[in-house]
Amino acid sequence: NLGMYGQILIFVLAFVSTSLITTTTVWNQWAVNGPTSSSVLTAIWAWRGIWGDCMQMYGGQYQCEEMQSMLNEKGYILAIRAMMCIALSLSVIGCFVTLIGMECSKLLDGNLSAKRNLMRISGVLFLVAGVLTLASVSWYTGVVVEDFFSVFTQDNMIIYEMGAALYLGFVSSALALLTAILCFCMPGPKPEDEDSPPYKYTPTGYTVREPYETKVQIPKSKDKYSEYV
């Protein structure tokens, strides 16, 4: 069944995109120090994300500093946190909705119309999750690039470049959007009542027969005066 295999592909893509969105959200390597940093820090590897900053020494020891109160954070960091958390929540919900809406699922078995609606809802969830993830990583990438070419940053000892989490975020957003498109294109088999055309009343044909001609012979009445003739 091509439709069933297509829905299995949708669920696999949904699970993979959700896993990548989760990894992107919790991974702190949104930005890493590049070779353009000061030569004094060649033995130090630093990276940062939306939850904190970390630094690893040459001997293998590393320390991480979690970001402090929300009131002290930059506005774009708080916005990206919120968007990524919403995207993660929607993608997780979308996975469960996709699992229920699959044709092979025993839940809502026999109710094809409800399953098709669930697949469409899953498509909306992954569409929003993909857009939020794409907006988040694009925003952070713009900040990293702007800081990299900033005059004030050139005087600092650590200069950050794009980290692996950003590339992973672009991939996860693309998979989420692809999942949404497939959910809209292959929601599942249609119920039989949707395939059949609407019922139209057509009167049954009948044959109109001409009425029989009945000939009634009226006997001629004798003239009462003829008796006397």
CSV table of C-alpha atoms in Angstrom, one decimal:
chain,number,residue,atom,x,y,z
A,1,ASN,CA,0.0,0.0,0.0
A,2,LEU,CA,1.7,3.2,-1.2
A,3,GLY,CA,-0.3,5.4,1.2
A,4,MET,CA,0.7,3.4,4.2
A,5,TYR,CA,4.4,3.4,3.2
A,6,GLY,CA,4.1,7.1,2.6
A,7,GLN,CA,2.7,7.7,6.1
A,8,ILE,CA,5.5,5.6,7.6
A,9,LEU,CA,8.0,7.8,5.8
A,10,ILE,CA,6.2,10.9,7.3
A,11,PHE,CA,6.5,9.5,10.8
A,12,VAL,CA,10.2,8.7,10.3
A,13,LEU,CA,10.8,12.3,9.1
A,14,ALA,CA,8.7,13.6,12.0
A,15,PHE,CA,10.7,11.7,14.6
A,16,VAL,CA,14.1,12.7,13.0
A,17,SER,CA,13.2,16.4,12.8
A,18,THR,CA,11.9,16.4,16.4
A,19,SER,CA,15.1,14.8,17.6
A,20,LEU,CA,17.2,17.3,15.7
A,21,ILE,CA,15.2,20.2,17.0
A,22,THR,CA,15.6,18.9,20.5
A,23,THR,CA,19.4,18.6,20.0
A,24,THR,CA,19.6,22.1,18.6
A,25,THR,CA,17.7,23.5,21.5
A,26,VAL,CA,19.8,22.0,24.3
A,27,TRP,CA,23.2,22.1,22.6
A,28,ASN,CA,25.3,25.0,23.5
A,29,GLN,CA,27.5,25.0,20.4
A,30,TRP,CA,25.5,27.7,18.6
A,31,ALA,CA,28.8,29.7,18.3
A,32,VAL,CA,32.4,28.6,18.7
A,33,ASN,CA,35.7,30.4,18.7
A,34,GLY,CA,37.4,30.3,15.3
A,35,PRO,CA,41.0,30.5,14.1
A,36,THR,CA,40.7,34.3,13.9
A,37,SER,CA,40.8,34.5,17.7
A,38,SER,CA,43.9,35.7,19.5
A,39,SER,CA,46.9,33.5,19.3
A,40,VAL,CA,47.1,33.7,23.1
A,41,LEU,CA,44.0,31.4,23.3
A,42,THR,CA,45.2,28.7,20.9
A,43,ALA,CA,45.0,26.2,23.8
A,44,ILE,CA,41.4,27.2,24.7
A,45,TRP,CA,38.3,26.2,23.0
A,46,ALA,CA,35.2,28.3,23.8
A,47,TRP,CA,31.6,27.8,22.7
A,48,ARG,CA,28.3,29.4,23.6
A,49,GLY,CA,24.6,28.8,23.1
A,50,ILE,CA,21.2,30.1,24.2
A,51,TRP,CA,21.6,28.6,27.7
A,52,GLY,CA,25.2,29.4,28.7
A,53,ASP,CA,28.9,29.8,27.8
A,54,CYS,CA,31.6,27.1,28.1
A,55,MET,CA,35.3,27.0,27.8
A,56,GLN,CA,37.7,24.0,27.6
A,57,MET,CA,41.3,24.2,28.5
A,58,TYR,CA,44.2,22.4,26.8
A,59,GLY,CA,44.4,19.8,29.7
A,60,GLY,CA,40.8,18.7,29.1
A,61,GLN,CA,39.2,20.6,31.9
A,62,TYR,CA,36.3,22.8,31.0
A,63,GLN,CA,33.9,25.1,32.8
A,64,CYS,CA,30.5,26.3,31.9
A,65,GLU,CA,28.7,29.4,33.0
A,66,GLU,CA,25.0,29.3,32.9
A,67,MET,CA,23.2,32.4,31.8
A,68,GLN,CA,21.9,34.4,34.8
A,69,SER,CA,18.5,35.9,35.4
A,70,MET,CA,16.2,36.6,32.5
A,71,LEU,CA,16.3,40.3,33.4
A,72,ASN,CA,20.0,40.4,32.6
A,73,GLU,CA,19.8,38.6,29.3
A,74,LYS,CA,19.7,40.1,25.9
A,75,GLY,CA,16.4,40.4,24.2
A,76,TYR,CA,17.2,38.2,21.2
A,77,ILE,CA,18.4,35.4,23.5
A,78,LEU,CA,15.1,35.3,25.3
A,79,ALA,CA,13.2,35.5,22.0
A,80,ILE,CA,15.2,32.6,20.5
A,81,ARG,CA,14.7,30.5,23.7
A,82,ALA,CA,11.0,31.0,23.5
A,83,MET,CA,10.7,30.2,19.8
A,84,MET,CA,12.9,27.1,20.2
A,85,CYS,CA,10.9,25.8,23.2
A,86,ILE,CA,7.6,26.4,21.3
A,87,ALA,CA,9.0,24.6,18.2
A,88,LEU,CA,10.2,21.7,20.3
A,89,SER,CA,6.8,21.4,22.0
A,90,LEU,CA,4.9,21.5,18.7
A,91,SER,CA,7.1,18.9,17.1
A,92,VAL,CA,6.7,16.5,20.0
A,93,ILE,CA,2.9,16.9,19.9
A,94,GLY,CA,3.1,16.5,16.1
A,95,CYS,CA,4.8,13.2,16.4
A,96,PHE,CA,2.1,11.8,18.6
A,97,VAL,CA,-0.6,13.2,16.4
A,98,THR,CA,1.1,11.7,13.3
A,99,LEU,CA,1.2,8.3,15.1
A,100,ILE,CA,-2.5,8.4,15.8
A,101,GLY,CA,-3.4,9.6,12.4
A,102,MET,CA,-1.5,6.8,10.5
A,103,GLU,CA,-3.6,4.3,8.7
A,104,CYS,CA,-1.9,1.4,10.4
A,105,SER,CA,-2.6,2.8,13.9
A,106,LYS,CA,-5.3,1.0,15.9
A,107,LEU,CA,-6.4,4.2,17.5
A,108,LEU,CA,-9.5,5.6,15.8
A,109,ASP,CA,-9.5,2.5,13.7
A,110,GLY,CA,-12.1,2.7,11.0
A,111,ASN,CA,-12.6,6.4,11.3
A,112,LEU,CA,-10.7,7.5,8.2
A,113,SER,CA,-12.1,11.0,8.2
A,114,ALA,CA,-10.7,11.7,11.7
A,115,LYS,CA,-7.3,10.2,10.7
A,116,ARG,CA,-7.1,12.5,7.7
A,117,ASN,CA,-7.9,15.5,9.9
A,118,LEU,CA,-5.2,14.5,12.4
A,119,MET,CA,-2.6,14.2,9.6
A,120,ARG,CA,-3.5,17.7,8.5
A,121,ILE,CA,-3.2,19.0,12.1
A,122,SER,CA,0.2,17.4,12.3
A,123,GLY,CA,1.2,19.2,9.1
A,124,VAL,CA,0.2,22.5,10.7
A,125,LEU,CA,2.2,21.7,13.8
A,126,PHE,CA,5.4,20.8,11.9
A,127,LEU,CA,5.0,23.8,9.6
A,128,VAL,CA,5.0,26.2,12.6
A,129,ALA,CA,7.8,24.3,14.3
A,130,GLY,CA,9.9,24.4,11.1
A,131,VAL,CA,9.3,28.2,10.6
A,132,LEU,CA,10.2,28.9,14.3
A,133,THR,CA,13.3,26.9,14.2
A,134,LEU,CA,14.4,28.5,10.9
A,135,ALA,CA,13.7,31.9,12.3
A,136,SER,CA,15.7,31.2,15.5
A,137,VAL,CA,18.9,29.9,13.8
A,138,SER,CA,18.8,32.6,11.1
A,139,TRP,CA,18.5,35.3,13.8
A,140,TYR,CA,21.4,33.9,15.8
A,141,THR,CA,23.4,33.5,12.7
A,142,GLY,CA,22.9,37.1,11.8
A,143,VAL,CA,24.1,38.1,15.3
A,144,VAL,CA,27.2,36.0,15.0
A,145,VAL,CA,28.1,37.3,11.6
A,146,GLU,CA,27.5,40.9,12.7
A,147,ASP,CA,29.7,40.4,15.8
A,148,PHE,CA,32.4,38.8,13.7
A,149,PHE,CA,32.7,41.8,11.4
A,150,SER,CA,32.2,44.3,14.2
A,151,VAL,CA,35.1,46.7,14.9
A,152,PHE,CA,34.7,46.3,18.6
A,153,THR,CA,34.9,42.5,18.4
A,154,GLN,CA,38.2,42.6,16.6
A,155,ASP,CA,39.9,43.9,19.7
A,156,ASN,CA,38.5,41.0,21.8
A,157,MET,CA,40.5,37.9,22.5
A,158,ILE,CA,37.7,35.4,21.6
A,159,ILE,CA,35.9,35.8,18.2
A,160,TYR,CA,33.0,33.5,17.7
A,161,GLU,CA,31.9,31.9,14.5
A,162,MET,CA,28.9,29.7,13.5
A,163,GLY,CA,28.7,26.5,15.6
A,164,ALA,CA,27.5,23.0,14.7
A,165,ALA,CA,24.1,23.6,16.4
A,166,LEU,CA,23.2,26.3,13.9
A,167,TYR,CA,23.9,23.9,10.9
A,168,LEU,CA,21.9,21.3,12.7
A,169,GLY,CA,19.1,23.8,13.2
A,170,PHE,CA,18.9,24.5,9.5
A,171,VAL,CA,18.7,20.8,8.7
A,172,SER,CA,16.0,20.2,11.4
A,173,SER,CA,13.9,23.1,10.1
A,174,ALA,CA,14.1,21.8,6.5
A,175,LEU,CA,13.0,18.3,7.7
A,176,ALA,CA,10.1,19.7,9.7
A,177,LEU,CA,8.9,21.7,6.7
A,178,LEU,CA,9.2,18.6,4.5
A,179,THR,CA,7.2,16.7,7.0
A,180,ALA,CA,4.5,19.3,6.9
A,181,ILE,CA,4.3,19.2,3.1
A,182,LEU,CA,4.0,15.4,3.1
A,183,CYS,CA,1.3,15.5,5.7
A,184,PHE,CA,-0.8,17.8,3.5
A,185,CYS,CA,-0.1,15.8,0.4
A,186,MET,CA,-0.6,12.3,1.8
A,187,PRO,CA,-3.1,12.6,4.7
A,188,GLY,CA,-4.4,9.1,4.1
A,189,PRO,CA,-7.1,7.2,2.2
A,190,LYS,CA,-10.4,8.9,1.7
A,191,PRO,CA,-13.6,7.4,3.2
A,192,GLU,CA,-15.9,5.7,0.7
A,193,ASP,CA,-18.5,8.4,1.1
A,194,GLU,CA,-16.0,11.0,-0.1
A,195,ASP,CA,-15.1,9.1,-3.2
A,196,SER,CA,-18.7,8.5,-4.3
A,197,PRO,CA,-20.5,11.4,-6.1
A,198,PRO,CA,-23.4,13.1,-4.4
A,199,TYR,CA,-26.7,11.3,-4.8
A,200,LYS,CA,-29.0,12.9,-7.4
A,201,TYR,CA,-32.6,11.9,-7.7
A,202,THR,CA,-33.5,10.8,-11.1
A,203,PRO,CA,-37.1,9.6,-11.7
A,204,THR,CA,-37.4,6.1,-13.0
A,205,GLY,CA,-38.5,5.8,-16.6
A,206,TYR,CA,-41.9,4.6,-17.4
A,207,THR,CA,-43.9,3.9,-20.5
A,208,VAL,CA,-47.1,5.8,-21.1
A,209,ARG,CA,-49.5,3.6,-22.8
A,210,GLU,CA,-52.3,5.0,-24.9
A,211,PRO,CA,-55.8,4.2,-23.5
A,212,TYR,CA,-57.7,1.5,-25.1
A,213,GLU,CA,-60.5,2.6,-27.4
A,214,THR,CA,-63.7,1.1,-26.2
A,215,LYS,CA,-66.5,1.0,-28.7
A,216,VAL,CA,-69.9,0.8,-27.2
A,217,GLN,CA,-72.6,-0.2,-29.6
A,218,ILE,CA,-75.9,1.4,-28.7
A,219,PRO,CA,-78.8,-0.6,-30.0
A,220,LYS,CA,-81.0,1.3,-32.3
A,221,SER,CA,-84.2,2.0,-30.5
A,222,LYS,CA,-87.3,1.3,-32.5
A,223,ASP,CA,-89.5,4.2,-33.2
A,224,LYS,CA,-92.6,3.8,-31.1
A,225,TYR,CA,-94.6,5.0,-34.1
A,226,SER,CA,-93.3,2.3,-36.4
A,227,GLU,CA,-95.4,-0.3,-34.6
A,228,TYR,CA,-98.6,1.3,-35.9
A,229,VAL,CA,-97.4,1.5,-39.5
